[in-house]
Amino acid sequence: MKRPQADDAPRTGTSTVPPLVSTAWVAERLDAQEFVLVEVDEEAGTYYEGHLPGARNADWLDHLQHPVRRAMLDEAAFENLMDRFGITNDTHVVLYGDAWNFFAASAYWIFRFYGHRRLSLMDGGRQLWLAEDRKMSEVLPEAVAATGYRVREHRSQIRATRDDMLQRFVGAPEGTALIDCRTPEEYAGQVVQEVDLPVARHRMPGRIPGARNLATRELVDPTTGRLRPREELQALYAERGVTDEVEVAVYCRVAERSSLLWFVLDELLRHPRVRNYDGGWAEYGSLIDAPVERDPA
Amino acid sequence: MDQAPARDDDPPRPGSSRTRGEVTLLLLAPVYQRGLALGLRDAGYAVHVPPDLDGWAQNAEEPVLLVTPDSDAAFRLLVGLRKRVPDVLSVALLEQTHAAAWSRALHHCTGAVPLDAELEDVVDAVRAAQRGHAVLPTTVIRGFGTAAEHVEQPAGFTAAELAWLRALAANKTVGSLARAAGVSEREMYRQLNAIYARLGARTRTEALLVAERRGLLREQRPPGADSTSPAGMIDVRTRSTLLPTRGGGRR
């Protein structure tokens, strides 16, 4: 089946590059240095086993999270990271990673939040690049002079806060759709990760009332790691009540999986109003007196 | 060898004894893989070599019997596979044959056998693994006893390695550990990944959960402070776990 989304024309007004590019697209342009590659893996040490030639390594924990608070890195840290990676405000950045690009998609969302416009995700990520036996390198890119990167806007319209969730999305009232993209087990309220055990009843298992379940891995072809064809993606969302007329919020546990859901809906399917709740269940499940829904044990 | 190379899903050879089951070969060097596949087929096994390793590992649902090298990559793959298929049986092919190499392999695999062993010994190891057993040379078992008498740190980690795990648990970055140790970030990531693999983990998050469960994140107490721990030894008493899964399996 044709996969029309990779290398598609850019979204008018948001970017000047396609949001999704294929491995072949990247391979054909590697030598021209038209873009900066950034690898974002579940475990950042994977990069040192070999990476795309010239790629920079962004550690999702150490580089893309705030060092003290529970939050994404702040504006100054983002500018500093761009400086170190040799990225200017006009640089085309191509993100990729392992784990079905979940963490690369999270980085994509953060780049977008801080207003970076020329941005793409490589379809299939590291897994597909390796499966296609494409060129890898262990050579680390050289240090570069600071680029003077400056964040020009915060695109808060792509982010949902806990107050947004409580005031507008709990119960999925008319005009909204709420998508929980954790596994069906997590959605049902089963504890599948040790860190979520309610040992001190500090975080309760369950879901936000009104949420429909669309596990992120359903978006991906498991044999290639590529996103499914556009019409299949559209159907997955439509089956869960997502239309252009509703405002959508997506969430998972710590916002890496939901970032891919956001990417598909916002950047590929061009939904006009979709927000990623980056607090995720890690935050919502800990809120005092917040409504929680759970399947019977 | 002038015989046709073994292909995916090759059945046992005609004339071989009854089918003993299916063996899946992973991450082996092509020449070795071909010879082993022929030997296993002669011994009555159907041999499978997945063409798309990642796809196969992500979709495997039935219990399988594997033969793999004793590499970090193979052990990481096993850790991931067990999240989907807990009853994986496997035999590691050992490049090194000292007691520590056997011990590390048996931490991850059902059995092990030296890479340069005779074919019939490898087949014996596969047959034993099918029954959940490992065949070990007597010298290796003696080596385990000797090694145990001289272990300073029961968990098998150096003081520096334990300090790194504790620092990561305290939210330090890998970069800060590298600077403190006077090594490059690349080297620090590599050393940490080797530690994660020894803990049976793929990622920092999984490794810290395992380390916590094994008591490795608690500071060593001064000698005599805890009468149940011999002086100078790290307390690695295993606490009961609330979940049967290892690490932070998810998605």
Coordinates of C-alpha atoms in Angstrom, one line a residue, chain A residues 42-46 48-49 57 59 61-63 67-68 99-100 102-103 127 138 140 183 186 191-195 197 199 217 222-223 253-254 256-257, chain B residues 52 54-55 58-59 76 84 168 171-175 185-186 189-190 193 196 202-206 209-210 213 241-243 245-251:
Chain A
E42 CA 15.3 5.1 24.8
E43 CA 18.9 4.4 26.1
A44 CA 21.2 7.1 25.0
G45 CA 24.3 4.8 25.1
T46 CA 22.9 3.0 22.0
Y48 CA 27.7 4.9 20.7
E49 CA 27.2 1.5 19.1
N57 CA 23.2 12.4 20.4
D59 CA 19.9 11.9 25.9
L61 CA 16.8 12.0 30.4
D62 CA 20.0 14.2 30.7
H63 CA 19.5 16.7 27.8
P67 CA 17.6 18.7 35.9
V68 CA 15.7 19.6 39.0
A99 CA 11.9 2.3 20.2
W100 CA 9.6 3.1 17.3
F102 CA 8.8 7.4 20.6
F103 CA 11.7 9.4 22.2
Q127 CA 15.6 0.2 13.4
E138 CA 31.2 5.6 15.2
L140 CA 31.7 11.6 16.8
T183 CA -1.2 -0.2 26.6
E186 CA -2.4 0.3 31.7
V191 CA -0.1 -2.0 37.2
V192 CA 2.5 -3.2 34.6
Q193 CA 5.5 -1.1 35.7
E194 CA 7.1 -1.3 39.1
V195 CA 7.4 2.5 39.3
L197 CA 2.9 0.5 42.0
V199 CA 2.8 1.3 47.3
R217 CA 2.3 1.0 18.9
P222 CA 5.9 -3.7 13.7
T223 CA 7.9 -5.3 10.9
R253 CA 2.7 8.0 31.2
V254 CA 5.6 10.3 30.7
E256 CA 7.1 10.0 25.0
R257 CA 4.5 7.7 23.5
Chain B
D52 CA 14.4 -9.7 10.3
D54 CA 14.1 -7.0 15.4
G55 CA 10.7 -7.8 13.8
Q58 CA 9.1 -8.0 18.7
N59 CA 6.5 -10.5 17.6
R76 CA 19.9 -7.5 25.7
R84 CA 7.0 -11.2 25.8
L168 CA 22.4 8.0 38.4
N171 CA 19.7 12.2 39.2
K172 CA 23.2 12.9 38.1
T173 CA 23.8 13.0 34.4
V174 CA 26.1 10.6 32.5
G175 CA 28.1 13.6 31.4
E185 CA 31.1 10.6 27.5
R186 CA 31.3 7.8 25.0
Y189 CA 28.1 5.4 28.3
R190 CA 29.8 2.3 27.2
N193 CA 25.7 0.0 29.2
Y196 CA 23.1 -2.4 32.7
R202 CA 18.6 -2.6 28.5
T203 CA 18.3 0.9 29.8
R204 CA 19.2 3.2 32.7
T205 CA 15.7 3.1 34.0
E206 CA 15.5 -0.7 34.0
L209 CA 15.0 -0.6 39.2
V210 CA 16.9 -3.9 39.2
R213 CA 15.6 -4.4 44.1
T241 CA 9.5 -8.1 44.7
L242 CA 5.9 -7.1 44.2
L243 CA 5.9 -7.8 40.4
T245 CA 8.6 -8.7 35.7
R246 CA 12.1 -7.4 35.6
G247 CA 12.9 -3.8 34.9
G248 CA 10.6 -1.2 33.5
G249 CA 8.9 -3.3 30.7
R250 CA 6.3 -1.2 29.0
R251 CA 4.4 -0.2 25.9

